[in-house]
Every structure is written in structure tokens, then in C-alpha cells.
Amino acid sequence: MRRLFPVTDLTPADDEGEWSLDDLADAYAYPEQDGPWLRANMVSTLDGAAQHDGRSQPISCASDMRIFGTLRGLADAVVVGAQTVRLEGYRPARAREAFAARRAAAGQGPAPAIAVVSGSLDLDFSLPLFVSPLVPTLVLTGAGAPPDRIVAARQAGAEVVIAGEGSRVDPARTVRELADRGFKRLLTEGGPRMLGQFVAAGVLDELCLTLSPMLTAGDAQRIAGGPSVAVPERFALASLLEEAGFLFTRYRRI
């Protein structure tokens, strides 16, 4: 059974079949505004694990991946940490016919750009993500990044963006640099360390969190890591979907 419970009217959607991509795209549409909007998409078990055996896929489901694809289909750029690129085997985003008209109407390219955040640039630049993307991959790094790695990134075809001093990439500057290049509808898919940095910097506007009806125990990471914020930031529930015990939540910063 699948239900959609918008906070606005609490009217359930059709229980038969799966949600259409148009329905999901409408439900997850970015707000109309001039500045950038950064949303995160993460999955967590009931006991707070964001991964199992180092990957998020084992705690996900088919509908979670359908929403994952929808969020990508709406984004200008997908921001991801270098460790997640390595662990999850990231590939270039692909153009999807289901979102072609919607993206064209919004003035977007055929697919979102992937923006990889890495202070050290310890990345394999021979991967398809860098050498054969539909849209050039961006690499955000600090001004002190190894010069030879910057050269390697550019030779692979990536656009290198300096978004911090020394070896540190500044989260707020990352958002600004991407927005300055026309990437305003931003989506981050992790990892937990990078999401924690966005939270600590106060630049996360929205969290799309799938609550998986699983228990894993162990010592897996939470969806956000790193230093805690001085005062917890309050978010408001924007929408809630349910299927087979999976809860697909969307929270926006108050």
C-alpha cells in the first residue's frame, strides 16, 4: 500500500500501483526563489544507521530509489563527498526522458552536473564520472590542493572550483560558488561527514529522509557526522509518504 500525506491537506493518494514520476516531481518540486536551495537526500534505519557494510543500498528499497531518481531529475547539480564517490561507485548522471520537458521548461540542461567535494583530490580521474559525463563534472577543492592533482582533474575534463582556503572546502562557499555558475537547485547525497558540514554551516534548506523499517545495530555512521551544532536547528515537516513500512519524509528549515 502506498500513501502520500501532504501536510497541507492530509489527503492520501491512490493506493493502487506506484507513484508516477510526475506525481513525485510535483511533490518534491524546488521552491521558486532567486537564491540557491540546498536539499539533502539520505536513508536511515530505525536505529540510526545510514549504511550497512559501508553502503546505503542494503537499507534502501525500490521506491526509495525511485525518489532518488526524481530528486536527481529536478536538480541542477548533485553535491557529493569524495569518500562517497569511492564507496558508492558514482557514475555520471544520465538524461531521463521522463524529466526532459520539465528540465527544458526550467532552463536546465539534460542532466544534473555531479559536483565532487575533495580537499585532497585523492580521486581516480580515469573513471567515467570524470572522463565521459553528459555534463562536465565539477570538483570543489581548497586553494591549497596539490597542484598536480588539480592538473590531473582538468586534464580529465573536470571543472575545478576553488571553494576554500588551504586544504579545507568551505560548505557555505561551496553553495555560493555553485550558485554563481547557475547551479541553484542543489542536491547532496552525502556522505554523512559532508552533510554534517552543511548542517554545521547552517546552509541546509531541506532534508529528504527515508526511514527504513530495519534494525542493524553495529557502529554504522548516522546520516550526519562531525562536530555538533551549538543549538539544534528546528525543521518543519513538509510532506510524508509511506510504503511497506518505509517512511519518505521531507523537512524544511523553519
PDB file of C-alpha atoms in Angstrom:
ATOM      1  CA  MET A   1       0.000   0.000   0.000  1.00  0.00           C
ATOM      2  CA  ARG A   2       1.349   3.442  -0.956  1.00  0.00           C
ATOM      3  CA  ARG A   3       0.123   6.666   0.552  1.00  0.00           C
ATOM      4  CA  LEU A   4       1.031  10.315   0.197  1.00  0.00           C
ATOM      5  CA  PHE A   5       0.212  12.515   3.162  1.00  0.00           C
ATOM      6  CA  PRO A   6       0.904  16.152   2.229  1.00  0.00           C
ATOM      7  CA  VAL A   7       0.997  18.269   5.351  1.00  0.00           C
ATOM      8  CA  THR A   8      -1.327  20.743   3.630  1.00  0.00           C
ATOM      9  CA  ASP A   9      -4.432  18.539   3.369  1.00  0.00           C
ATOM     10  CA  LEU A  10      -3.513  15.021   4.598  1.00  0.00           C
ATOM     11  CA  THR A  11      -5.308  13.523   1.599  1.00  0.00           C
ATOM     12  CA  PRO A  12      -3.970  10.058   0.713  1.00  0.00           C
ATOM     13  CA  ALA A  13      -3.015   9.388  -2.896  1.00  0.00           C
ATOM     14  CA  ASP A  14      -4.256   6.414  -4.915  1.00  0.00           C
ATOM     15  CA  ASP A  15      -3.363   3.189  -3.122  1.00  0.00           C
ATOM     16  CA  GLU A  16      -3.081   1.223  -6.369  1.00  0.00           C
ATOM     17  CA  GLY A  17       0.172   0.890  -8.301  1.00  0.00           C
ATOM     18  CA  GLU A  18       3.279   3.002  -7.818  1.00  0.00           C
ATOM     19  CA  TRP A  19       3.585   6.762  -7.646  1.00  0.00           C
ATOM     20  CA  SER A  20       4.066   8.280 -11.076  1.00  0.00           C
ATOM     21  CA  LEU A  21       7.228  10.251 -11.726  1.00  0.00           C
ATOM     22  CA  ASP A  22       5.079  13.317 -12.421  1.00  0.00           C
ATOM     23  CA  ASP A  23       3.404  12.965  -9.014  1.00  0.00           C
ATOM     24  CA  LEU A  24       6.772  12.644  -7.301  1.00  0.00           C
ATOM     25  CA  ALA A  25       8.247  15.545  -9.274  1.00  0.00           C
ATOM     26  CA  ASP A  26       5.332  17.741  -8.205  1.00  0.00           C
ATOM     27  CA  ALA A  27       5.631  16.613  -4.591  1.00  0.00           C
ATOM     28  CA  TYR A  28       9.379  17.300  -4.493  1.00  0.00           C
ATOM     29  CA  ALA A  29       9.469  20.469  -6.637  1.00  0.00           C
ATOM     30  CA  TYR A  30      12.013  23.069  -5.603  1.00  0.00           C
ATOM     31  CA  PRO A  31      10.561  26.312  -4.247  1.00  0.00           C
ATOM     32  CA  GLU A  32      10.516  29.354  -6.515  1.00  0.00           C
ATOM     33  CA  GLN A  33      13.211  31.718  -5.291  1.00  0.00           C
ATOM     34  CA  ASP A  34      16.170  33.748  -6.531  1.00  0.00           C
ATOM     35  CA  GLY A  35      18.913  32.226  -4.402  1.00  0.00           C
ATOM     36  CA  PRO A  36      20.223  28.662  -4.098  1.00  0.00           C
ATOM     37  CA  TRP A  37      18.286  25.900  -2.346  1.00  0.00           C
ATOM     38  CA  LEU A  38      20.255  23.000  -0.868  1.00  0.00           C
ATOM     39  CA  ARG A  39      18.416  19.784  -0.102  1.00  0.00           C
ATOM     40  CA  ALA A  40      19.848  16.534   1.183  1.00  0.00           C
ATOM     41  CA  ASN A  41      18.612  13.033   0.430  1.00  0.00           C
ATOM     42  CA  MET A  42      19.552  10.340   2.915  1.00  0.00           C
ATOM     43  CA  VAL A  43      18.310   7.000   4.247  1.00  0.00           C
ATOM     44  CA  SER A  44      18.450   5.763   7.833  1.00  0.00           C
ATOM     45  CA  THR A  45      17.429   2.597   9.674  1.00  0.00           C
ATOM     46  CA  LEU A  46      15.211   2.710  12.746  1.00  0.00           C
ATOM     47  CA  ASP A  47      18.311   2.601  14.933  1.00  0.00           C
ATOM     48  CA  GLY A  48      20.045   5.447  13.107  1.00  0.00           C
ATOM     49  CA  ALA A  49      22.407   3.648  10.703  1.00  0.00           C
ATOM     50  CA  ALA A  50      22.993   5.445   7.417  1.00  0.00           C
ATOM     51  CA  GLN A  51      24.843   2.469   5.901  1.00  0.00           C
ATOM     52  CA  HIS A  52      25.242  -1.279   6.140  1.00  0.00           C
ATOM     53  CA  ASP A  53      28.606  -2.768   5.239  1.00  0.00           C
ATOM     54  CA  GLY A  54      29.683   0.708   4.151  1.00  0.00           C
ATOM     55  CA  ARG A  55      26.893   1.268   1.609  1.00  0.00           C
ATOM     56  CA  SER A  56      23.398   2.727   1.713  1.00  0.00           C
ATOM     57  CA  GLN A  57      21.830   0.364  -0.842  1.00  0.00           C
ATOM     58  CA  PRO A  58      21.191  -2.551   1.594  1.00  0.00           C
ATOM     59  CA  ILE A  59      18.868  -0.385   3.723  1.00  0.00           C
ATOM     60  CA  SER A  60      17.044   1.150   0.745  1.00  0.00           C
ATOM     61  CA  CYS A  61      14.158  -0.122  -1.416  1.00  0.00           C
ATOM     62  CA  ALA A  62      12.767   0.266  -4.930  1.00  0.00           C
ATOM     63  CA  SER A  63      10.561   3.260  -4.086  1.00  0.00           C
ATOM     64  CA  ASP A  64      13.442   4.938  -2.286  1.00  0.00           C
ATOM     65  CA  MET A  65      15.486   4.614  -5.465  1.00  0.00           C
ATOM     66  CA  ARG A  66      12.539   5.986  -7.463  1.00  0.00           C
ATOM     67  CA  ILE A  67      12.510   9.084  -5.262  1.00  0.00           C
ATOM     68  CA  PHE A  68      16.313   9.195  -5.503  1.00  0.00           C
ATOM     69  CA  GLY A  69      15.981   9.374  -9.296  1.00  0.00           C
ATOM     70  CA  THR A  70      13.260  12.010  -9.083  1.00  0.00           C
ATOM     71  CA  LEU A  71      15.362  14.253  -6.872  1.00  0.00           C
ATOM     72  CA  ARG A  72      18.226  13.959  -9.338  1.00  0.00           C
ATOM     73  CA  GLY A  73      15.844  14.680 -12.189  1.00  0.00           C
ATOM     74  CA  LEU A  74      14.918  18.008 -10.560  1.00  0.00           C
ATOM     75  CA  ALA A  75      18.404  19.162  -9.526  1.00  0.00           C
ATOM     76  CA  ASP A  76      20.866  21.453 -11.284  1.00  0.00           C
ATOM     77  CA  ALA A  77      23.764  19.771  -9.511  1.00  0.00           C
ATOM     78  CA  VAL A  78      24.337  16.826  -7.188  1.00  0.00           C
ATOM     79  CA  VAL A  79      26.927  17.584  -4.498  1.00  0.00           C
ATOM     80  CA  VAL A  80      28.769  14.572  -3.116  1.00  0.00           C
ATOM     81  CA  GLY A  81      31.826  13.927  -0.967  1.00  0.00           C
ATOM     82  CA  ALA A  82      34.912  12.156  -2.294  1.00  0.00           C
ATOM     83  CA  GLN A  83      34.556   9.233   0.116  1.00  0.00           C
ATOM     84  CA  THR A  84      31.020   8.595  -1.077  1.00  0.00           C
ATOM     85  CA  VAL A  85      32.229   8.688  -4.690  1.00  0.00           C
ATOM     86  CA  ARG A  86      34.754   5.995  -3.843  1.00  0.00           C
ATOM     87  CA  LEU A  87      32.470   3.785  -1.733  1.00  0.00           C
ATOM     88  CA  GLU A  88      29.304   4.010  -3.821  1.00  0.00           C
ATOM     89  CA  GLY A  89      30.992   3.814  -7.234  1.00  0.00           C
ATOM     90  CA  TYR A  90      29.497   7.065  -8.510  1.00  0.00           C
ATOM     91  CA  ARG A  91      28.841   7.397 -12.204  1.00  0.00           C
ATOM     92  CA  PRO A  92      27.735  10.413 -14.273  1.00  0.00           C
ATOM     93  CA  ALA A  93      24.092  11.430 -14.054  1.00  0.00           C
ATOM     94  CA  ARG A  94      22.120  10.421 -17.134  1.00  0.00           C
ATOM     95  CA  ALA A  95      19.440  12.201 -19.097  1.00  0.00           C
ATOM     96  CA  ARG A  96      15.982  10.761 -18.475  1.00  0.00           C
ATOM     97  CA  GLU A  97      13.155  11.250 -20.916  1.00  0.00           C
ATOM     98  CA  ALA A  98      10.620  11.435 -18.074  1.00  0.00           C
ATOM     99  CA  PHE A  99      12.168  14.706 -16.889  1.00  0.00           C
ATOM    100  CA  ALA A 100      13.233  16.179 -20.261  1.00  0.00           C
ATOM    101  CA  ALA A 101      10.277  18.524 -20.751  1.00  0.00           C
ATOM    102  CA  ARG A 102      10.282  19.627 -17.108  1.00  0.00           C
ATOM    103  CA  ARG A 103      14.019  20.369 -17.209  1.00  0.00           C
ATOM    104  CA  ALA A 104      13.744  22.230 -20.520  1.00  0.00           C
ATOM    105  CA  ALA A 105      10.912  24.385 -19.146  1.00  0.00           C
ATOM    106  CA  ALA A 106      13.056  25.224 -16.108  1.00  0.00           C
ATOM    107  CA  GLY A 107      16.030  26.175 -18.306  1.00  0.00           C
ATOM    108  CA  GLN A 108      18.085  23.213 -17.121  1.00  0.00           C
ATOM    109  CA  GLY A 109      20.459  21.011 -19.072  1.00  0.00           C
ATOM    110  CA  PRO A 110      19.631  17.398 -19.934  1.00  0.00           C
ATOM    111  CA  ALA A 111      21.057  16.032 -16.667  1.00  0.00           C
ATOM    112  CA  PRO A 112      22.389  17.411 -13.401  1.00  0.00           C
ATOM    113  CA  ALA A 113      26.086  18.004 -13.012  1.00  0.00           C
ATOM    114  CA  ILE A 114      27.912  15.995 -10.348  1.00  0.00           C
ATOM    115  CA  ALA A 115      29.924  18.243  -8.021  1.00  0.00           C
ATOM    116  CA  VAL A 116      32.544  16.320  -6.036  1.00  0.00           C
ATOM    117  CA  VAL A 117      33.909  17.905  -2.842  1.00  0.00           C
ATOM    118  CA  SER A 118      37.501  16.920  -2.077  1.00  0.00           C
ATOM    119  CA  GLY A 119      40.224  18.835  -0.279  1.00  0.00           C
ATOM    120  CA  SER A 120      42.988  16.360  -1.180  1.00  0.00           C
ATOM    121  CA  LEU A 121      41.748  15.488  -4.702  1.00  0.00           C
ATOM    122  CA  ASP A 122      42.510  11.847  -3.918  1.00  0.00           C
ATOM    123  CA  LEU A 123      40.265  10.680  -6.750  1.00  0.00           C
ATOM    124  CA  ASP A 124      40.584   8.356  -9.711  1.00  0.00           C
ATOM    125  CA  PHE A 125      40.257  10.777 -12.608  1.00  0.00           C
ATOM    126  CA  SER A 126      40.172   7.939 -15.151  1.00  0.00           C
ATOM    127  CA  LEU A 127      36.636   6.991 -14.027  1.00  0.00           C
ATOM    128  CA  PRO A 128      33.639   7.674 -16.311  1.00  0.00           C
ATOM    129  CA  LEU A 129      32.423  10.262 -13.793  1.00  0.00           C
ATOM    130  CA  PHE A 130      35.281  12.483 -14.925  1.00  0.00           C
ATOM    131  CA  VAL A 131      36.158  11.444 -18.468  1.00  0.00           C
ATOM    132  CA  SER A 132      32.746  10.747 -20.028  1.00  0.00           C
ATOM    133  CA  PRO A 133      29.903  12.597 -18.267  1.00  0.00           C
ATOM    134  CA  LEU A 134      26.962  14.021 -20.196  1.00  0.00           C
ATOM    135  CA  VAL A 135      27.505  17.252 -18.254  1.00  0.00           C
ATOM    136  CA  PRO A 136      31.080  18.126 -17.143  1.00  0.00           C
ATOM    137  CA  THR A 137      31.787  17.082 -13.568  1.00  0.00           C
ATOM    138  CA  LEU A 138      32.823  19.800 -11.120  1.00  0.00           C
ATOM    139  CA  VAL A 139      35.468  19.262  -8.460  1.00  0.00           C
ATOM    140  CA  LEU A 140      35.344  21.629  -5.482  1.00  0.00           C
ATOM    141  CA  THR A 141      38.557  21.889  -3.520  1.00  0.00           C
ATOM    142  CA  GLY A 142      40.661  24.259  -1.432  1.00  0.00           C
ATOM    143  CA  ALA A 143      43.246  26.757  -2.627  1.00  0.00           C
ATOM    144  CA  GLY A 144      45.966  24.564  -1.102  1.00  0.00           C
ATOM    145  CA  ALA A 145      45.072  21.431  -3.063  1.00  0.00           C
ATOM    146  CA  PRO A 146      48.073  19.613  -4.645  1.00  0.00           C
ATOM    147  CA  PRO A 147      48.799  21.378  -7.953  1.00  0.00           C
ATOM    148  CA  ASP A 148      49.466  18.107  -9.779  1.00  0.00           C
ATOM    149  CA  ARG A 149      46.039  16.799  -8.753  1.00  0.00           C
ATOM    150  CA  ILE A 150      44.377  19.993  -9.993  1.00  0.00           C
ATOM    151  CA  VAL A 151      46.120  19.486 -13.332  1.00  0.00           C
ATOM    152  CA  ALA A 152      45.019  15.843 -13.434  1.00  0.00           C
ATOM    153  CA  ALA A 153      41.410  16.822 -12.748  1.00  0.00           C
ATOM    154  CA  ARG A 154      41.406  19.401 -15.521  1.00  0.00           C
ATOM    155  CA  GLN A 155      43.094  17.074 -17.976  1.00  0.00           C
ATOM    156  CA  ALA A 156      40.340  14.534 -17.312  1.00  0.00           C
ATOM    157  CA  GLY A 157      37.771  17.163 -18.288  1.00  0.00           C
ATOM    158  CA  ALA A 158      36.543  18.210 -14.838  1.00  0.00           C
ATOM    159  CA  GLU A 159      35.937  21.832 -13.930  1.00  0.00           C
ATOM    160  CA  VAL A 160      37.972  22.679 -10.809  1.00  0.00           C
ATOM    161  CA  VAL A 161      36.322  25.163  -8.450  1.00  0.00           C
ATOM    162  CA  ILE A 162      38.250  26.689  -5.552  1.00  0.00           C
ATOM    163  CA  ALA A 163      35.853  26.855  -2.614  1.00  0.00           C
ATOM    164  CA  GLY A 164      38.069  27.228   0.435  1.00  0.00           C
ATOM    165  CA  GLU A 165      41.466  28.082   1.849  1.00  0.00           C
ATOM    166  CA  GLY A 166      44.285  25.609   2.401  1.00  0.00           C
ATOM    167  CA  SER A 167      43.058  22.025   2.136  1.00  0.00           C
ATOM    168  CA  ARG A 168      39.606  22.833   3.553  1.00  0.00           C
ATOM    169  CA  VAL A 169      36.478  23.172   1.423  1.00  0.00           C
ATOM    170  CA  ASP A 170      34.084  25.683   2.962  1.00  0.00           C
ATOM    171  CA  PRO A 171      30.446  24.470   2.875  1.00  0.00           C
ATOM    172  CA  ALA A 172      28.875  27.938   2.564  1.00  0.00           C
ATOM    173  CA  ARG A 173      31.331  28.926  -0.150  1.00  0.00           C
ATOM    174  CA  THR A 174      30.584  25.671  -1.971  1.00  0.00           C
ATOM    175  CA  VAL A 175      26.926  26.672  -2.217  1.00  0.00           C
ATOM    176  CA  ARG A 176      27.829  30.192  -3.350  1.00  0.00           C
ATOM    177  CA  GLU A 177      30.321  29.050  -5.980  1.00  0.00           C
ATOM    178  CA  LEU A 178      27.830  26.617  -7.469  1.00  0.00           C
ATOM    179  CA  ALA A 179      25.048  29.223  -7.465  1.00  0.00           C
ATOM    180  CA  ASP A 180      27.365  31.702  -9.200  1.00  0.00           C
ATOM    181  CA  ARG A 181      27.726  29.146 -12.008  1.00  0.00           C
ATOM    182  CA  GLY A 182      23.966  28.787 -12.374  1.00  0.00           C
ATOM    183  CA  PHE A 183      23.561  25.700 -10.188  1.00  0.00           C
ATOM    184  CA  LYS A 184      20.887  26.857  -7.737  1.00  0.00           C
ATOM    185  CA  ARG A 185      18.759  23.735  -7.301  1.00  0.00           C
ATOM    186  CA  LEU A 186      21.266  21.733  -5.282  1.00  0.00           C
ATOM    187  CA  LEU A 187      21.011  18.171  -4.012  1.00  0.00           C
ATOM    188  CA  THR A 188      23.506  16.482  -1.722  1.00  0.00           C
ATOM    189  CA  GLU A 189      23.522  12.699  -1.355  1.00  0.00           C
ATOM    190  CA  GLY A 190      26.235  12.556   1.284  1.00  0.00           C
ATOM    191  CA  GLY A 191      28.200  11.270   2.758  1.00  0.00           C
ATOM    192  CA  PRO A 192      27.494  11.779   6.434  1.00  0.00           C
ATOM    193  CA  ARG A 193      30.631  13.828   7.021  1.00  0.00           C
ATOM    194  CA  MET A 194      29.812  16.300   4.286  1.00  0.00           C
ATOM    195  CA  LEU A 195      26.166  16.558   5.329  1.00  0.00           C
ATOM    196  CA  GLY A 196      27.350  17.290   8.854  1.00  0.00           C
ATOM    197  CA  GLN A 197      29.452  20.145   7.499  1.00  0.00           C
ATOM    198  CA  PHE A 198      26.490  21.628   5.650  1.00  0.00           C
ATOM    199  CA  VAL A 199      24.386  21.363   8.806  1.00  0.00           C
ATOM    200  CA  ALA A 200      27.087  22.976  10.958  1.00  0.00           C
ATOM    201  CA  ALA A 201      27.449  25.825   8.433  1.00  0.00           C
ATOM    202  CA  GLY A 202      23.706  26.482   8.516  1.00  0.00           C
ATOM    203  CA  VAL A 203      23.257  26.181   4.743  1.00  0.00           C
ATOM    204  CA  LEU A 204      20.987  23.124   4.535  1.00  0.00           C
ATOM    205  CA  ASP A 205      17.480  24.191   3.496  1.00  0.00           C
ATOM    206  CA  GLU A 206      15.730  20.827   3.241  1.00  0.00           C
ATOM    207  CA  LEU A 207      16.201  17.209   4.271  1.00  0.00           C
ATOM    208  CA  CYS A 208      14.566  14.339   2.383  1.00  0.00           C
ATOM    209  CA  LEU A 209      14.977  11.403   4.743  1.00  0.00           C
ATOM    210  CA  THR A 210      13.874   7.838   4.110  1.00  0.00           C
ATOM    211  CA  LEU A 211      13.262   5.961   7.345  1.00  0.00           C
ATOM    212  CA  SER A 212      13.915   2.296   6.656  1.00  0.00           C
ATOM    213  CA  PRO A 213      11.991  -0.256   8.789  1.00  0.00           C
ATOM    214  CA  MET A 214      15.194  -2.136   9.607  1.00  0.00           C
ATOM    215  CA  LEU A 215      17.450  -2.610  12.610  1.00  0.00           C
ATOM    216  CA  THR A 216      21.165  -3.165  12.048  1.00  0.00           C
ATOM    217  CA  ALA A 217      22.896  -2.465  15.399  1.00  0.00           C
ATOM    218  CA  GLY A 218      26.655  -2.163  14.953  1.00  0.00           C
ATOM    219  CA  ASP A 219      28.523   1.103  14.731  1.00  0.00           C
ATOM    220  CA  ALA A 220      27.485   2.433  11.308  1.00  0.00           C
ATOM    221  CA  GLN A 221      27.543   6.192  10.738  1.00  0.00           C
ATOM    222  CA  ARG A 222      24.500   8.386  11.249  1.00  0.00           C
ATOM    223  CA  ILE A 223      23.262  10.455   8.297  1.00  0.00           C
ATOM    224  CA  ALA A 224      25.330  13.428   9.506  1.00  0.00           C
ATOM    225  CA  GLY A 225      28.661  13.371  11.292  1.00  0.00           C
ATOM    226  CA  GLY A 226      31.275  15.747  12.635  1.00  0.00           C
ATOM    227  CA  PRO A 227      31.073  18.390  15.367  1.00  0.00           C
ATOM    228  CA  SER A 228      27.649  19.126  16.820  1.00  0.00           C
ATOM    229  CA  VAL A 229      25.957  22.487  16.428  1.00  0.00           C
ATOM    230  CA  ALA A 230      25.705  24.717  19.481  1.00  0.00           C
ATOM    231  CA  VAL A 231      21.903  24.874  19.300  1.00  0.00           C
ATOM    232  CA  PRO A 232      19.870  22.221  17.436  1.00  0.00           C
ATOM    233  CA  GLU A 233      18.190  23.726  14.365  1.00  0.00           C
ATOM    234  CA  ARG A 234      14.456  23.130  14.022  1.00  0.00           C
ATOM    235  CA  PHE A 235      12.965  21.857  10.750  1.00  0.00           C
ATOM    236  CA  ALA A 236       9.273  21.540   9.852  1.00  0.00           C
ATOM    237  CA  LEU A 237       7.655  18.517   8.218  1.00  0.00           C
ATOM    238  CA  ALA A 238       6.698  19.385   4.628  1.00  0.00           C
ATOM    239  CA  SER A 239       5.408  16.025   3.377  1.00  0.00           C
ATOM    240  CA  LEU A 240       5.270  12.344   4.258  1.00  0.00           C
ATOM    241  CA  LEU A 241       4.940   9.270   2.050  1.00  0.00           C
ATOM    242  CA  GLU A 242       4.639   5.650   3.175  1.00  0.00           C
ATOM    243  CA  GLU A 243       5.120   2.293   1.513  1.00  0.00           C
ATOM    244  CA  ALA A 244       5.561  -1.133   3.120  1.00  0.00           C
ATOM    245  CA  GLY A 245       6.758   0.439   6.353  1.00  0.00           C
ATOM    246  CA  PHE A 246       9.234   2.785   4.677  1.00  0.00           C
ATOM    247  CA  LEU A 247       8.593   6.444   5.505  1.00  0.00           C
ATOM    248  CA  PHE A 248       9.702   9.044   2.977  1.00  0.00           C
ATOM    249  CA  THR A 249       9.870  12.344   4.850  1.00  0.00           C
ATOM    250  CA  ARG A 250      10.650  15.852   3.709  1.00  0.00           C
ATOM    251  CA  TYR A 251      11.607  18.540   6.224  1.00  0.00           C
ATOM    252  CA  ARG A 252      12.302  22.214   5.559  1.00  0.00           C
ATOM    253  CA  ARG A 253      14.195  24.669   7.703  1.00  0.00           C
ATOM    254  CA  ILE A 254      11.924  26.974   9.680  1.00  0.00           C
TER     255      ILE A 254
END
